Amino acid sequence: MSKVTEVVENLAVPILNELGLELVDIEYVKEGRDWFLRLFIDKENGVDIEECGIVSERVSEKLDELDPIPHNYFLEVSSPGAERPLKKEKDFTASIGKNVFVKTYEPIENEKTFEGILLEFDGESVKLEIKVKTRKKIVEIPFDKVASARLAVTFG
């Protein structure tokens, strides 16, 4: 985590807690010539545009006070969307029974990407039920081998 995202997380989390919201992720990225600071927030039944606006205002005020970013940037506050990233252990626990997409740092059973139903998460490994053609198969992925994970929307 970069210094900027760490500082922003420390100032945003108390604001979000007060509003009953959760910080899902923070991005601080350069796109073209512009810098973007993106906060992804959520709560159990999702967030609306009004809540994003309130958070944006309050976080912006704190950022103006502390001034941790030396150059111009755009602050964006939004929902993580339907394909919410799974970053923390509690994200995995809350997603048991849901369809997820997982990428690994190294191959597991000759594969580095998996999509299926998250069956179990015990802090040590992620257990998925995946489809291989017409068969269902259980894959166990060590948690420390997970490079990224997110909810996966299924159609049909």
PDB file of C-alpha atoms in Angstrom:
ATOM      1  CA  MET A   1       0.000   0.000   0.000  1.00  0.00           C
ATOM      2  CA  SER A   2       1.409   3.385  -0.941  1.00  0.00           C
ATOM      3  CA  LYS A   3       1.951   6.147   1.594  1.00  0.00           C
ATOM      4  CA  VAL A   4      -0.888   8.197   0.053  1.00  0.00           C
ATOM      5  CA  THR A   5      -3.436   5.366   0.235  1.00  0.00           C
ATOM      6  CA  GLU A   6      -2.365   4.627   3.821  1.00  0.00           C
ATOM      7  CA  VAL A   7      -2.855   8.279   4.883  1.00  0.00           C
ATOM      8  CA  VAL A   8      -6.192   8.467   3.063  1.00  0.00           C
ATOM      9  CA  GLU A   9      -7.379   5.202   4.626  1.00  0.00           C
ATOM     10  CA  ASN A  10      -6.523   6.512   8.107  1.00  0.00           C
ATOM     11  CA  LEU A  11      -8.528   9.691   7.580  1.00  0.00           C
ATOM     12  CA  ALA A  12     -11.443   8.111   5.659  1.00  0.00           C
ATOM     13  CA  VAL A  13     -12.220   5.110   7.879  1.00  0.00           C
ATOM     14  CA  PRO A  14     -13.453   7.170  10.896  1.00  0.00           C
ATOM     15  CA  ILE A  15     -15.736   9.177   8.564  1.00  0.00           C
ATOM     16  CA  LEU A  16     -17.081   5.989   6.984  1.00  0.00           C
ATOM     17  CA  ASN A  17     -17.576   4.291  10.353  1.00  0.00           C
ATOM     18  CA  GLU A  18     -19.592   7.289  11.536  1.00  0.00           C
ATOM     19  CA  LEU A  19     -21.817   6.957   8.453  1.00  0.00           C
ATOM     20  CA  GLY A  20     -22.177   3.171   8.780  1.00  0.00           C
ATOM     21  CA  LEU A  21     -20.155   2.542   5.625  1.00  0.00           C
ATOM     22  CA  GLU A  22     -17.211   0.316   4.786  1.00  0.00           C
ATOM     23  CA  LEU A  23     -14.051   1.140   2.853  1.00  0.00           C
ATOM     24  CA  VAL A  24     -13.691  -1.619   0.255  1.00  0.00           C
ATOM     25  CA  ASP A  25     -10.645  -0.322  -1.597  1.00  0.00           C
ATOM     26  CA  ILE A  26      -8.527   2.744  -2.381  1.00  0.00           C
ATOM     27  CA  GLU A  27      -6.711   3.432  -5.639  1.00  0.00           C
ATOM     28  CA  TYR A  28      -4.203   6.207  -6.216  1.00  0.00           C
ATOM     29  CA  VAL A  29      -3.261   6.032  -9.881  1.00  0.00           C
ATOM     30  CA  LYS A  30      -1.948   8.164 -12.705  1.00  0.00           C
ATOM     31  CA  GLU A  31      -3.946   7.947 -15.915  1.00  0.00           C
ATOM     32  CA  GLY A  32      -2.469   9.983 -18.735  1.00  0.00           C
ATOM     33  CA  ARG A  33      -1.390  13.285 -17.192  1.00  0.00           C
ATOM     34  CA  ASP A  34      -3.929  13.161 -14.361  1.00  0.00           C
ATOM     35  CA  TRP A  35      -3.833  11.603 -10.903  1.00  0.00           C
ATOM     36  CA  PHE A  36      -6.943   9.931  -9.457  1.00  0.00           C
ATOM     37  CA  LEU A  37      -7.699   9.095  -5.849  1.00  0.00           C
ATOM     38  CA  ARG A  38     -10.579   6.612  -5.828  1.00  0.00           C
ATOM     39  CA  LEU A  39     -12.422   5.397  -2.767  1.00  0.00           C
ATOM     40  CA  PHE A  40     -14.756   2.437  -3.135  1.00  0.00           C
ATOM     41  CA  ILE A  41     -17.336   2.295  -0.355  1.00  0.00           C
ATOM     42  CA  ASP A  42     -20.176  -0.053   0.462  1.00  0.00           C
ATOM     43  CA  LYS A  43     -22.708  -1.221   3.037  1.00  0.00           C
ATOM     44  CA  GLU A  44     -24.949  -4.249   3.269  1.00  0.00           C
ATOM     45  CA  ASN A  45     -27.617  -3.112   0.785  1.00  0.00           C
ATOM     46  CA  GLY A  46     -25.277  -1.007  -1.353  1.00  0.00           C
ATOM     47  CA  VAL A  47     -24.595   2.723  -1.410  1.00  0.00           C
ATOM     48  CA  ASP A  48     -26.358   5.438  -3.344  1.00  0.00           C
ATOM     49  CA  ILE A  49     -25.105   8.569  -5.081  1.00  0.00           C
ATOM     50  CA  GLU A  50     -26.066  10.752  -2.104  1.00  0.00           C
ATOM     51  CA  GLU A  51     -23.876   8.733   0.271  1.00  0.00           C
ATOM     52  CA  CYS A  52     -20.983   8.889  -2.199  1.00  0.00           C
ATOM     53  CA  GLY A  53     -21.406  12.664  -2.334  1.00  0.00           C
ATOM     54  CA  ILE A  54     -21.402  13.027   1.464  1.00  0.00           C
ATOM     55  CA  VAL A  55     -18.258  10.909   1.765  1.00  0.00           C
ATOM     56  CA  SER A  56     -16.586  12.842  -1.047  1.00  0.00           C
ATOM     57  CA  GLU A  57     -17.304  16.161   0.686  1.00  0.00           C
ATOM     58  CA  ARG A  58     -16.137  15.027   4.119  1.00  0.00           C
ATOM     59  CA  VAL A  59     -13.002  13.258   2.871  1.00  0.00           C
ATOM     60  CA  SER A  60     -12.182  16.231   0.627  1.00  0.00           C
ATOM     61  CA  GLU A  61     -12.368  18.596   3.633  1.00  0.00           C
ATOM     62  CA  LYS A  62      -9.969  16.371   5.603  1.00  0.00           C
ATOM     63  CA  LEU A  63      -7.603  16.092   2.643  1.00  0.00           C
ATOM     64  CA  ASP A  64      -7.591  19.896   2.294  1.00  0.00           C
ATOM     65  CA  GLU A  65      -6.693  20.201   5.998  1.00  0.00           C
ATOM     66  CA  LEU A  66      -3.889  17.624   5.926  1.00  0.00           C
ATOM     67  CA  ASP A  67      -2.751  18.202   2.322  1.00  0.00           C
ATOM     68  CA  PRO A  68      -0.954  14.820   1.997  1.00  0.00           C
ATOM     69  CA  ILE A  69      -0.868  14.927  -1.822  1.00  0.00           C
ATOM     70  CA  PRO A  70       1.556  17.497  -3.280  1.00  0.00           C
ATOM     71  CA  HIS A  71      -0.046  17.810  -6.736  1.00  0.00           C
ATOM     72  CA  ASN A  72      -3.505  18.130  -8.289  1.00  0.00           C
ATOM     73  CA  TYR A  73      -5.692  15.033  -8.393  1.00  0.00           C
ATOM     74  CA  PHE A  74      -9.310  14.041  -8.883  1.00  0.00           C
ATOM     75  CA  LEU A  75     -11.170  12.503  -5.927  1.00  0.00           C
ATOM     76  CA  GLU A  76     -13.772   9.903  -6.902  1.00  0.00           C
ATOM     77  CA  VAL A  77     -16.013   8.080  -4.439  1.00  0.00           C
ATOM     78  CA  SER A  78     -18.164   5.209  -5.689  1.00  0.00           C
ATOM     79  CA  SER A  79     -19.584   1.773  -5.044  1.00  0.00           C
ATOM     80  CA  PRO A  80     -17.306  -1.158  -5.880  1.00  0.00           C
ATOM     81  CA  GLY A  81     -20.013  -2.407  -8.240  1.00  0.00           C
ATOM     82  CA  ALA A  82     -21.391  -5.874  -8.849  1.00  0.00           C
ATOM     83  CA  GLU A  83     -17.921  -7.387  -9.232  1.00  0.00           C
ATOM     84  CA  ARG A  84     -16.678  -6.136  -5.897  1.00  0.00           C
ATOM     85  CA  PRO A  85     -13.057  -7.002  -5.100  1.00  0.00           C
ATOM     86  CA  LEU A  86     -12.394  -9.422  -2.254  1.00  0.00           C
ATOM     87  CA  LYS A  87      -9.420  -8.027  -0.360  1.00  0.00           C
ATOM     88  CA  LYS A  88      -9.791  -8.839   3.315  1.00  0.00           C
ATOM     89  CA  GLU A  89     -10.485 -12.137   5.035  1.00  0.00           C
ATOM     90  CA  LYS A  90     -13.941 -10.861   6.035  1.00  0.00           C
ATOM     91  CA  ASP A  91     -14.723 -10.215   2.332  1.00  0.00           C
ATOM     92  CA  PHE A  92     -14.102 -13.898   1.594  1.00  0.00           C
ATOM     93  CA  THR A  93     -16.133 -15.044   4.598  1.00  0.00           C
ATOM     94  CA  ALA A  94     -19.055 -12.804   3.556  1.00  0.00           C
ATOM     95  CA  SER A  95     -18.914 -14.216   0.007  1.00  0.00           C
ATOM     96  CA  ILE A  96     -19.338 -17.894   0.852  1.00  0.00           C
ATOM     97  CA  GLY A  97     -21.990 -19.312  -1.459  1.00  0.00           C
ATOM     98  CA  LYS A  98     -21.399 -16.658  -4.114  1.00  0.00           C
ATOM     99  CA  ASN A  99     -19.775 -16.916  -7.536  1.00  0.00           C
ATOM    100  CA  VAL A 100     -16.196 -15.580  -7.446  1.00  0.00           C
ATOM    101  CA  PHE A 101     -13.249 -15.134  -9.798  1.00  0.00           C
ATOM    102  CA  VAL A 102      -9.772 -15.818  -8.365  1.00  0.00           C
ATOM    103  CA  LYS A 103      -6.326 -15.265  -9.899  1.00  0.00           C
ATOM    104  CA  THR A 104      -3.276 -16.903  -8.335  1.00  0.00           C
ATOM    105  CA  TYR A 105       0.393 -15.945  -8.238  1.00  0.00           C
ATOM    106  CA  GLU A 106       1.388 -19.369  -9.484  1.00  0.00           C
ATOM    107  CA  PRO A 107      -0.428 -22.273 -11.146  1.00  0.00           C
ATOM    108  CA  ILE A 108      -2.626 -24.536  -9.043  1.00  0.00           C
ATOM    109  CA  GLU A 109      -3.430 -27.742 -10.938  1.00  0.00           C
ATOM    110  CA  ASN A 110      -1.917 -26.074 -14.054  1.00  0.00           C
ATOM    111  CA  GLU A 111      -4.301 -23.082 -13.866  1.00  0.00           C
ATOM    112  CA  LYS A 112      -3.915 -19.501 -12.618  1.00  0.00           C
ATOM    113  CA  THR A 113      -7.540 -18.349 -12.973  1.00  0.00           C
ATOM    114  CA  PHE A 114     -10.612 -19.921 -11.406  1.00  0.00           C
ATOM    115  CA  GLU A 115     -14.295 -19.060 -11.393  1.00  0.00           C
ATOM    116  CA  GLY A 116     -16.821 -20.865  -9.281  1.00  0.00           C
ATOM    117  CA  ILE A 117     -18.851 -20.969  -6.098  1.00  0.00           C
ATOM    118  CA  LEU A 118     -16.903 -20.090  -2.949  1.00  0.00           C
ATOM    119  CA  LEU A 119     -17.640 -23.064  -0.694  1.00  0.00           C
ATOM    120  CA  GLU A 120     -15.330 -22.403   2.241  1.00  0.00           C
ATOM    121  CA  PHE A 121     -12.769 -19.987   3.576  1.00  0.00           C
ATOM    122  CA  ASP A 122     -10.887 -20.775   6.768  1.00  0.00           C
ATOM    123  CA  GLY A 123      -8.191 -18.081   6.691  1.00  0.00           C
ATOM    124  CA  GLU A 124      -5.697 -20.562   5.241  1.00  0.00           C
ATOM    125  CA  SER A 125      -7.333 -21.599   1.983  1.00  0.00           C
ATOM    126  CA  VAL A 126     -10.137 -20.775  -0.425  1.00  0.00           C
ATOM    127  CA  LYS A 127     -12.263 -23.738  -1.536  1.00  0.00           C
ATOM    128  CA  LEU A 128     -14.146 -23.328  -4.830  1.00  0.00           C
ATOM    129  CA  GLU A 129     -16.555 -25.516  -6.733  1.00  0.00           C
ATOM    130  CA  ILE A 130     -15.753 -24.996 -10.398  1.00  0.00           C
ATOM    131  CA  LYS A 131     -17.236 -26.466 -13.569  1.00  0.00           C
ATOM    132  CA  VAL A 132     -14.994 -28.320 -15.969  1.00  0.00           C
ATOM    133  CA  LYS A 133     -17.147 -28.893 -19.047  1.00  0.00           C
ATOM    134  CA  THR A 134     -20.104 -30.814 -17.571  1.00  0.00           C
ATOM    135  CA  ARG A 135     -18.435 -31.917 -14.317  1.00  0.00           C
ATOM    136  CA  LYS A 136     -18.129 -30.088 -11.015  1.00  0.00           C
ATOM    137  CA  LYS A 137     -14.764 -30.120  -9.297  1.00  0.00           C
ATOM    138  CA  ILE A 138     -13.523 -28.820  -5.932  1.00  0.00           C
ATOM    139  CA  VAL A 139     -10.323 -26.739  -5.989  1.00  0.00           C
ATOM    140  CA  GLU A 140      -8.505 -25.656  -2.851  1.00  0.00           C
ATOM    141  CA  ILE A 141      -6.311 -22.577  -3.210  1.00  0.00           C
ATOM    142  CA  PRO A 142      -3.881 -21.549  -0.461  1.00  0.00           C
ATOM    143  CA  PHE A 143      -4.867 -18.026   0.633  1.00  0.00           C
ATOM    144  CA  ASP A 144      -1.263 -16.773   0.332  1.00  0.00           C
ATOM    145  CA  LYS A 145      -1.305 -17.782  -3.368  1.00  0.00           C
ATOM    146  CA  VAL A 146      -4.330 -15.571  -4.183  1.00  0.00           C
ATOM    147  CA  ALA A 147      -3.155 -12.619  -6.297  1.00  0.00           C
ATOM    148  CA  SER A 148      -6.633 -11.099  -6.673  1.00  0.00           C
ATOM    149  CA  ALA A 149     -10.248 -12.075  -6.201  1.00  0.00           C
ATOM    150  CA  ARG A 150     -13.636 -10.535  -6.892  1.00  0.00           C
ATOM    151  CA  LEU A 151     -17.283 -11.394  -7.046  1.00  0.00           C
ATOM    152  CA  ALA A 152     -18.211 -12.631 -10.514  1.00  0.00           C
ATOM    153  CA  VAL A 153     -21.533 -11.823 -12.117  1.00  0.00           C
ATOM    154  CA  THR A 154     -23.210 -14.752 -13.815  1.00  0.00           C
ATOM    155  CA  PHE A 155     -25.855 -14.504 -16.497  1.00  0.00           C
ATOM    156  CA  GLY A 156     -28.538 -17.037 -17.147  1.00  0.00           C
TER     157      GLY A 156
END
